[in-house]
PDB file of C-alpha atoms in Angstrom:
ATOM      1  CA  UNK A 168       0.000   0.000   0.000  1.00 53.00           C
ATOM      2  CA  UNK A 169       2.728   2.404   0.937  1.00 50.00           C
ATOM      3  CA  UNK A 170       4.535   1.668  -2.311  1.00 52.00           C
ATOM      4  CA  UNK A 171       1.345   2.287  -4.352  1.00 49.00           C
ATOM      5  CA  UNK A 172       0.754   5.598  -2.616  1.00 52.00           C
ATOM      6  CA  UNK A 173       4.312   6.661  -3.452  1.00 51.00           C
ATOM      7  CA  UNK A 174       3.815   5.844  -7.119  1.00 52.00           C
ATOM      8  CA  UNK A 175       0.555   7.838  -7.173  1.00 51.00           C
ATOM      9  CA  UNK A 176       2.324  10.814  -5.593  1.00 51.00           C
ATOM     10  CA  UNK A 177       5.069  10.652  -8.261  1.00 52.00           C
ATOM     11  CA  UNK A 178       2.529  10.441 -11.071  1.00 53.00           C
ATOM     12  CA  UNK A 179       0.445  13.348  -9.715  1.00 53.00           C
ATOM     13  CA  UNK A 180       3.204  16.010 -10.116  1.00 56.00           C
ATOM     14  CA  UNK A 181       3.895  14.685 -13.617  1.00 57.00           C
ATOM     15  CA  UNK A 182       0.242  15.171 -14.591  1.00 56.00           C
ATOM     16  CA  UNK A 183       0.266  18.656 -13.134  1.00 58.00           C
ATOM     17  CA  UNK A 184       3.408  19.505 -15.126  1.00 59.00           C
ATOM     18  CA  UNK A 185       1.808  18.237 -18.342  1.00 58.00           C
ATOM     19  CA  UNK A 186      -1.371  20.210 -17.634  1.00 60.00           C
ATOM     20  CA  UNK A 187       0.640  23.342 -16.911  1.00 60.00           C
ATOM     21  CA  UNK A 188       2.654  22.869 -20.097  1.00 59.00           C
ATOM     22  CA  UNK A 189      -0.511  22.498 -22.165  1.00 66.00           C
ATOM     23  CA  UNK A 190      -1.962  25.646 -20.629  1.00 63.00           C
ATOM     24  CA  UNK A 191       1.217  27.562 -21.377  1.00 63.00           C
ATOM     25  CA  UNK A 192       1.232  26.333 -24.956  1.00 59.00           C
ATOM     26  CA  UNK A 193      -2.415  27.320 -25.386  1.00 60.00           C
ATOM     27  CA  UNK A 194      -1.748  30.743 -23.874  1.00 61.00           C
ATOM     28  CA  UNK A 195       1.253  31.257 -26.149  1.00 63.00           C
ATOM     29  CA  UNK A 196      -0.788  30.323 -29.218  1.00 60.00           C
ATOM     30  CA  UNK A 197      -3.475  32.806 -28.212  1.00 57.00           C
ATOM     31  CA  UNK A 198      -0.921  35.562 -27.767  1.00 52.00           C
ATOM     32  CA  UNK A 199       0.697  34.759 -31.108  1.00 53.00           C
ATOM     33  CA  UNK A 200      -2.725  34.834 -32.763  1.00 48.00           C
ATOM     34  CA  UNK A 201      -3.528  38.172 -31.131  1.00 44.00           C
ATOM     35  CA  UNK A 202      -0.186  39.644 -32.192  1.00 43.00           C
ATOM     36  CA  UNK A 203      -0.781  38.385 -35.728  1.00 48.00           C
ATOM     37  CA  UNK A 204      -4.204  40.032 -35.845  1.00 36.00           C
ATOM     38  CA  UNK A 205      -2.798  43.338 -34.559  1.00 36.00           C
ATOM     39  CA  UNK A 206       0.023  43.283 -37.113  1.00 38.00           C
ATOM     40  CA  UNK A 207      -2.458  42.512 -39.899  1.00 41.00           C
ATOM     41  CA  UNK A 208      -4.731  45.390 -38.841  1.00 32.00           C
ATOM     42  CA  UNK A 209      -1.794  47.817 -38.728  1.00 36.00           C
ATOM     43  CA  UNK A 210      -0.597  46.668 -42.147  1.00 40.00           C
ATOM     44  CA  UNK A 211      -4.105  47.036 -43.589  1.00 35.00           C
ATOM     45  CA  UNK A 212      -4.482  50.526 -42.116  1.00 37.00           C
ATOM     46  CA  UNK A 213      -1.102  51.555 -43.530  1.00 41.00           C
ATOM     47  CA  UNK A 214      -2.063  50.224 -46.956  1.00 37.00           C
ATOM     48  CA  UNK A 215      -5.408  52.037 -46.930  1.00 34.00           C
ATOM     49  CA  UNK A 216      -3.718  55.236 -45.786  1.00 38.00           C
ATOM     50  CA  UNK A 217      -1.272  55.009 -48.679  1.00 38.00           C
ATOM     51  CA  UNK A 218      -4.044  54.909 -51.271  1.00 35.00           C
ATOM     52  CA  UNK A 219      -4.495  58.251 -53.077  1.00 39.00           C
ATOM     53  CA  UNK A 220      -7.741  60.138 -52.654  1.00 37.00           C
ATOM     54  CA  UNK A 221      -9.910  60.337 -55.750  1.00 40.00           C
ATOM     55  CA  UNK A 222      -8.886  63.455 -57.622  1.00 43.00           C
ATOM     56  CA  UNK A 223     -11.369  65.820 -59.190  1.00 46.00           C
ATOM     57  CA  UNK A 224     -11.154  65.944 -62.983  1.00 48.00           C
ATOM     58  CA  UNK A 225      -8.975  68.706 -64.448  1.00 50.00           C
ATOM     59  CA  UNK A 226     -10.755  71.773 -65.761  1.00 53.00           C
ATOM     60  CA  UNK A 227      -9.948  70.965 -69.403  1.00 59.00           C
ATOM     61  CA  UNK A 228     -12.370  72.012 -72.139  1.00 64.00           C
ATOM     62  CA  UNK A 229     -13.573  70.177 -75.198  1.00 70.00           C
ATOM     63  CA  UNK A 230     -12.325  71.815 -78.397  1.00 80.00           C
ATOM     64  CA  UNK A 231     -15.185  73.855 -79.882  1.00 88.00           C
ATOM     65  CA  UNK A 232     -16.062  77.449 -80.675  1.00 92.00           C
ATOM     66  CA  UNK A 233     -17.591  79.739 -78.050  1.00 94.00           C
ATOM     67  CA  UNK A 234     -20.892  79.806 -79.922  1.00 95.00           C
ATOM     68  CA  UNK A 235     -20.998  76.017 -80.132  1.00 96.00           C
ATOM     69  CA  UNK A 236     -20.134  75.723 -76.441  1.00 96.00           C
ATOM     70  CA  UNK A 237     -22.915  78.122 -75.435  1.00 96.00           C
ATOM     71  CA  UNK A 238     -25.405  76.227 -77.570  1.00 97.00           C
ATOM     72  CA  UNK A 239     -24.279  72.924 -76.081  1.00 96.00           C
ATOM     73  CA  UNK A 240     -24.533  74.228 -72.521  1.00 97.00           C
ATOM     74  CA  UNK A 241     -27.988  75.676 -73.191  1.00 97.00           C
ATOM     75  CA  UNK A 242     -29.237  72.201 -74.067  1.00 97.00           C
ATOM     76  CA  UNK A 243     -28.316  70.899 -70.616  1.00 97.00           C
ATOM     77  CA  UNK A 244     -31.283  71.550 -68.291  1.00 97.00           C
ATOM     78  CA  UNK A 245     -31.055  72.937 -64.778  1.00 97.00           C
ATOM     79  CA  UNK A 246     -32.350  70.358 -62.302  1.00 97.00           C
ATOM     80  CA  UNK A 247     -33.964  72.597 -59.697  1.00 94.00           C
ATOM     81  CA  UNK A 248     -34.802  69.874 -57.182  1.00 96.00           C
ATOM     82  CA  UNK A 249     -31.091  69.069 -56.818  1.00 96.00           C
ATOM     83  CA  UNK A 250     -30.376  72.611 -55.608  1.00 97.00           C
ATOM     84  CA  UNK A 251     -30.139  72.045 -51.867  1.00 96.00           C
ATOM     85  CA  UNK A 252     -28.907  74.503 -49.295  1.00 96.00           C
ATOM     86  CA  UNK A 253     -25.352  73.921 -48.130  1.00 96.00           C
ATOM     87  CA  UNK A 254     -24.534  73.528 -44.457  1.00 95.00           C
ATOM     88  CA  UNK A 255     -22.905  76.422 -42.633  1.00 96.00           C
ATOM     89  CA  UNK A 256     -19.129  76.244 -42.853  1.00 96.00           C
ATOM     90  CA  UNK A 257     -17.279  75.882 -39.566  1.00 92.00           C
ATOM     91  CA  UNK A 258     -13.678  76.986 -39.705  1.00 94.00           C
ATOM     92  CA  UNK A 259     -11.238  75.038 -37.563  1.00 90.00           C
ATOM     93  CA  UNK A 260      -7.909  76.693 -36.937  1.00 90.00           C
ATOM     94  CA  UNK A 261      -6.124  79.541 -35.213  1.00 95.00           C
ATOM     95  CA  UNK A 262      -6.010  83.239 -36.143  1.00 95.00           C
ATOM     96  CA  UNK A 263      -3.063  82.829 -38.520  1.00 96.00           C
ATOM     97  CA  UNK A 264      -4.720  79.928 -40.333  1.00 96.00           C
ATOM     98  CA  UNK A 265      -7.946  81.924 -40.603  1.00 96.00           C
ATOM     99  CA  UNK A 266      -6.161  84.897 -42.178  1.00 96.00           C
ATOM    100  CA  UNK A 267      -4.498  82.564 -44.663  1.00 96.00           C
ATOM    101  CA  UNK A 268      -7.869  81.027 -45.530  1.00 96.00           C
ATOM    102  CA  UNK A 269      -9.392  84.495 -45.997  1.00 96.00           C
ATOM    103  CA  UNK A 270      -6.590  85.415 -48.382  1.00 94.00           C
ATOM    104  CA  UNK A 271      -6.989  82.220 -50.431  1.00 94.00           C
ATOM    105  CA  UNK A 272     -10.775  82.498 -50.566  1.00 96.00           C
ATOM    106  CA  UNK A 273     -10.730  86.174 -51.532  1.00 95.00           C
ATOM    107  CA  UNK A 274      -8.069  85.539 -54.170  1.00 92.00           C
ATOM    108  CA  UNK A 275     -10.098  82.757 -55.791  1.00 92.00           C
ATOM    109  CA  UNK A 276     -13.272  84.835 -55.778  1.00 92.00           C
ATOM    110  CA  UNK A 277     -11.645  87.922 -57.265  1.00 90.00           C
ATOM    111  CA  UNK A 278      -9.738  86.139 -60.012  1.00 88.00           C
ATOM    112  CA  UNK A 279     -12.658  83.898 -60.938  1.00 88.00           C
ATOM    113  CA  UNK A 280     -15.530  86.411 -60.674  1.00 87.00           C
ATOM    114  CA  UNK A 281     -13.909  89.843 -60.829  1.00 85.00           C
ATOM    115  CA  UNK A 282     -15.773  92.561 -58.948  1.00 84.00           C
ATOM    116  CA  UNK A 283     -19.176  90.908 -59.317  1.00 88.00           C
ATOM    117  CA  UNK A 284     -20.426  90.369 -55.766  1.00 91.00           C
ATOM    118  CA  UNK A 285     -22.828  87.543 -56.615  1.00 94.00           C
ATOM    119  CA  UNK A 286     -20.132  85.790 -58.581  1.00 93.00           C
ATOM    120  CA  UNK A 287     -17.643  86.163 -55.747  1.00 94.00           C
ATOM    121  CA  UNK A 288     -20.023  84.654 -53.225  1.00 96.00           C
ATOM    122  CA  UNK A 289     -20.841  81.815 -55.599  1.00 97.00           C
ATOM    123  CA  UNK A 290     -17.159  80.963 -56.082  1.00 96.00           C
ATOM    124  CA  UNK A 291     -16.546  81.081 -52.334  1.00 97.00           C
ATOM    125  CA  UNK A 292     -19.458  78.748 -51.705  1.00 98.00           C
ATOM    126  CA  UNK A 293     -18.076  76.241 -54.207  1.00 98.00           C
ATOM    127  CA  UNK A 294     -14.673  76.344 -52.507  1.00 97.00           C
ATOM    128  CA  UNK A 295     -16.212  75.726 -49.085  1.00 98.00           C
ATOM    129  CA  UNK A 296     -18.433  72.972 -50.475  1.00 98.00           C
ATOM    130  CA  UNK A 297     -15.316  71.261 -51.792  1.00 96.00           C
ATOM    131  CA  UNK A 298     -13.608  71.430 -48.409  1.00 96.00           C
ATOM    132  CA  UNK A 299     -16.398  69.238 -47.043  1.00 94.00           C
ATOM    133  CA  UNK A 300     -16.687  66.950 -50.083  1.00 95.00           C
ATOM    134  CA  UNK A 301     -14.900  63.657 -50.727  1.00 92.00           C
ATOM    135  CA  UNK A 302     -11.942  63.726 -53.055  1.00 90.00           C
ATOM    136  CA  UNK A 303     -10.864  67.290 -52.296  1.00 93.00           C
ATOM    137  CA  UNK A 304      -8.319  68.768 -49.874  1.00 94.00           C
ATOM    138  CA  UNK A 305      -9.668  69.579 -46.428  1.00 94.00           C
ATOM    139  CA  UNK A 306      -8.450  73.166 -46.235  1.00 95.00           C
ATOM    140  CA  UNK A 307      -9.529  76.293 -48.094  1.00 96.00           C
ATOM    141  CA  UNK A 308      -6.081  76.989 -49.539  1.00 94.00           C
ATOM    142  CA  UNK A 309      -5.636  73.317 -50.390  1.00 92.00           C
ATOM    143  CA  UNK A 310      -8.823  73.406 -52.464  1.00 93.00           C
ATOM    144  CA  UNK A 311      -7.983  76.686 -54.193  1.00 92.00           C
ATOM    145  CA  UNK A 312      -4.490  75.599 -55.233  1.00 87.00           C
ATOM    146  CA  UNK A 313      -5.197  71.915 -55.869  1.00 84.00           C
ATOM    147  CA  UNK A 314      -3.206  70.799 -58.912  1.00 62.00           C
ATOM    148  CA  UNK A 315      -1.674  74.233 -59.464  1.00 51.00           C
ATOM    149  CA  UNK A 316       1.747  72.674 -60.078  1.00 50.00           C
ATOM    150  CA  UNK A 317       0.366  70.877 -63.148  1.00 50.00           C
ATOM    151  CA  UNK A 318      -0.576  72.971 -66.182  1.00 51.00           C
ATOM    152  CA  UNK A 319      -3.445  70.619 -67.087  1.00 49.00           C
ATOM    153  CA  UNK A 320      -4.452  69.692 -63.583  1.00 57.00           C
ATOM    154  CA  UNK A 321      -5.442  72.891 -61.757  1.00 56.00           C
ATOM    155  CA  UNK A 322      -8.977  73.180 -60.455  1.00 57.00           C
ATOM    156  CA  UNK A 323      -9.122  76.985 -60.706  1.00 58.00           C
ATOM    157  CA  UNK A 324      -7.591  78.293 -63.906  1.00 55.00           C
ATOM    158  CA  UNK A 325      -5.998  81.390 -62.375  1.00 54.00           C
ATOM    159  CA  UNK A 326      -3.655  79.192 -60.309  1.00 49.00           C
ATOM    160  CA  UNK A 327      -1.880  77.721 -63.334  1.00 55.00           C
ATOM    161  CA  UNK A 328      -2.302  80.149 -66.233  1.00 48.00           C
ATOM    162  CA  UNK A 329      -0.015  82.842 -64.839  1.00 50.00           C
ATOM    163  CA  UNK A 330      -2.805  85.148 -63.654  1.00 51.00           C
ATOM    164  CA  UNK A 331      -1.875  84.809 -59.994  1.00 54.00           C
ATOM    165  CA  UNK A 332       1.538  86.364 -60.693  1.00 54.00           C
ATOM    166  CA  UNK A 333      -0.189  89.559 -61.841  1.00 57.00           C
ATOM    167  CA  UNK A 334      -1.988  90.504 -58.669  1.00 61.00           C
ATOM    168  CA  UNK A 335      -4.289  93.479 -59.248  1.00 57.00           C
ATOM    169  CA  UNK A 336      -4.438  96.281 -56.730  1.00 55.00           C
ATOM    170  CA  UNK A 337      -7.850  97.901 -56.435  1.00 64.00           C
ATOM    171  CA  UNK A 338     -10.824  98.269 -54.100  1.00 68.00           C
ATOM    172  CA  UNK A 339     -12.156  94.862 -55.094  1.00 81.00           C
ATOM    173  CA  UNK A 340      -9.758  93.200 -52.683  1.00 86.00           C
ATOM    174  CA  UNK A 341     -11.412  94.902 -49.729  1.00 89.00           C
ATOM    175  CA  UNK A 342     -14.848  93.654 -50.721  1.00 89.00           C
ATOM    176  CA  UNK A 343     -13.585  90.164 -51.553  1.00 92.00           C
ATOM    177  CA  UNK A 344     -11.891  89.834 -48.176  1.00 94.00           C
ATOM    178  CA  UNK A 345     -15.036  91.060 -46.430  1.00 94.00           C
ATOM    179  CA  UNK A 346     -17.123  88.441 -48.220  1.00 95.00           C
ATOM    180  CA  UNK A 347     -14.512  85.791 -47.398  1.00 97.00           C
ATOM    181  CA  UNK A 348     -14.687  86.596 -43.684  1.00 97.00           C
ATOM    182  CA  UNK A 349     -18.458  86.278 -43.755  1.00 97.00           C
ATOM    183  CA  UNK A 350     -18.286  82.950 -45.568  1.00 97.00           C
ATOM    184  CA  UNK A 351     -15.781  81.535 -43.079  1.00 97.00           C
ATOM    185  CA  UNK A 352     -18.053  82.710 -40.265  1.00 96.00           C
ATOM    186  CA  UNK A 353     -20.847  80.522 -41.615  1.00 96.00           C
ATOM    187  CA  UNK A 354     -22.684  82.702 -44.117  1.00 97.00           C
ATOM    188  CA  UNK A 355     -24.210  80.494 -46.832  1.00 97.00           C
ATOM    189  CA  UNK A 356     -24.857  81.521 -50.431  1.00 97.00           C
ATOM    190  CA  UNK A 357     -27.989  79.485 -51.268  1.00 97.00           C
ATOM    191  CA  UNK A 358     -28.130  80.303 -54.988  1.00 97.00           C
ATOM    192  CA  UNK A 359     -25.566  77.603 -55.830  1.00 98.00           C
ATOM    193  CA  UNK A 360     -26.523  75.166 -53.081  1.00 97.00           C
ATOM    194  CA  UNK A 361     -23.979  72.376 -52.623  1.00 97.00           C
ATOM    195  CA  UNK A 362     -22.318  72.847 -56.003  1.00 98.00           C
ATOM    196  CA  UNK A 363     -18.735  71.620 -56.198  1.00 97.00           C
ATOM    197  CA  UNK A 364     -18.059  72.490 -59.851  1.00 96.00           C
ATOM    198  CA  UNK A 365     -18.694  75.386 -62.208  1.00 94.00           C
ATOM    199  CA  UNK A 366     -17.532  76.745 -65.536  1.00 94.00           C
ATOM    200  CA  UNK A 367     -18.279  79.628 -67.885  1.00 93.00           C
ATOM    201  CA  UNK A 368     -20.928  79.134 -70.539  1.00 94.00           C
ATOM    202  CA  UNK A 369     -18.437  79.591 -73.397  1.00 94.00           C
ATOM    203  CA  UNK A 370     -16.596  76.355 -72.626  1.00 93.00           C
ATOM    204  CA  UNK A 371     -17.563  72.701 -72.177  1.00 95.00           C
ATOM    205  CA  UNK A 372     -15.285  70.870 -69.714  1.00 92.00           C
ATOM    206  CA  UNK A 373     -14.840  67.123 -70.060  1.00 91.00           C
ATOM    207  CA  UNK A 374     -16.581  66.477 -66.736  1.00 93.00           C
ATOM    208  CA  UNK A 375     -19.792  68.379 -67.529  1.00 95.00           C
ATOM    209  CA  UNK A 376     -21.969  65.435 -68.558  1.00 95.00           C
ATOM    210  CA  UNK A 377     -21.004  63.416 -65.477  1.00 95.00           C
ATOM    211  CA  UNK A 378     -22.543  66.029 -63.151  1.00 97.00           C
ATOM    212  CA  UNK A 379     -25.947  67.671 -62.637  1.00 98.00           C
ATOM    213  CA  UNK A 380     -26.456  71.346 -63.483  1.00 98.00           C
ATOM    214  CA  UNK A 381     -28.268  73.139 -60.669  1.00 98.00           C
ATOM    215  CA  UNK A 382     -27.769  76.882 -61.171  1.00 98.00           C
ATOM    216  CA  UNK A 383     -26.615  79.713 -63.381  1.00 97.00           C
ATOM    217  CA  UNK A 384     -25.063  82.932 -62.068  1.00 95.00           C
ATOM    218  CA  UNK A 385     -24.473  85.377 -64.933  1.00 91.00           C
ATOM    219  CA  UNK A 386     -22.221  83.465 -67.356  1.00 92.00           C
ATOM    220  CA  UNK A 387     -21.233  80.733 -64.887  1.00 95.00           C
ATOM    221  CA  UNK A 388     -22.948  77.339 -64.644  1.00 97.00           C
ATOM    222  CA  UNK A 389     -22.899  75.332 -61.411  1.00 98.00           C
ATOM    223  CA  UNK A 390     -23.041  71.586 -60.866  1.00 98.00           C
ATOM    224  CA  UNK A 391     -23.358  68.956 -58.145  1.00 98.00           C
ATOM    225  CA  UNK A 392     -22.224  65.351 -58.237  1.00 95.00           C
ATOM    226  CA  UNK A 393     -24.856  62.822 -59.197  1.00 91.00           C
ATOM    227  CA  UNK A 394     -24.491  60.862 -55.952  1.00 83.00           C
ATOM    228  CA  UNK A 395     -24.228  63.772 -53.506  1.00 70.00           C
TER     229      UNK A 395
END
């Protein structure tokens, strides 16, 4: 009996050691699996982050005369029920960033619309709409100068046709900056709604037929994306 008890005692620690070893192995496998999942998630996030954002189409025009372009644009109807009021813009940034945004917004409005107040406000609204839209930079200046380094890729023609190097000096700057401050403070220009694109009526850009025309301000035509 004593000998049997001794054998049982010797076998008991062996069983405990085997059980402990199995538990450790199971725990190690779980940790390895968890580490593998974490590494995979990080790798996936890095890959997604490296993907380029969809870029808006360049503002290139189809080759045709001004009269033909105006006639072509006139045949495209304005879809009034797609003209929806844009949300108020909320600027995020410090005083220096705000002043920079005012300068960029006023510059775009003045070069694109001249001294026309309605045109200036319409251009500003498009810029701010783009800041909140997919596929565009998330800052005012980023939107205004998107693609300016490429002759065929700029979104606003004045940024790549040499106009910006000939900065005019007149009272229009004061008004443009005033309108820019109001826009950055949340003032909405409802006449163009959520439009993210526009062009003059004497040209037909390649992207025109992929969008929906929602408004006309003087000689400028405004569009929204079909899925927005």
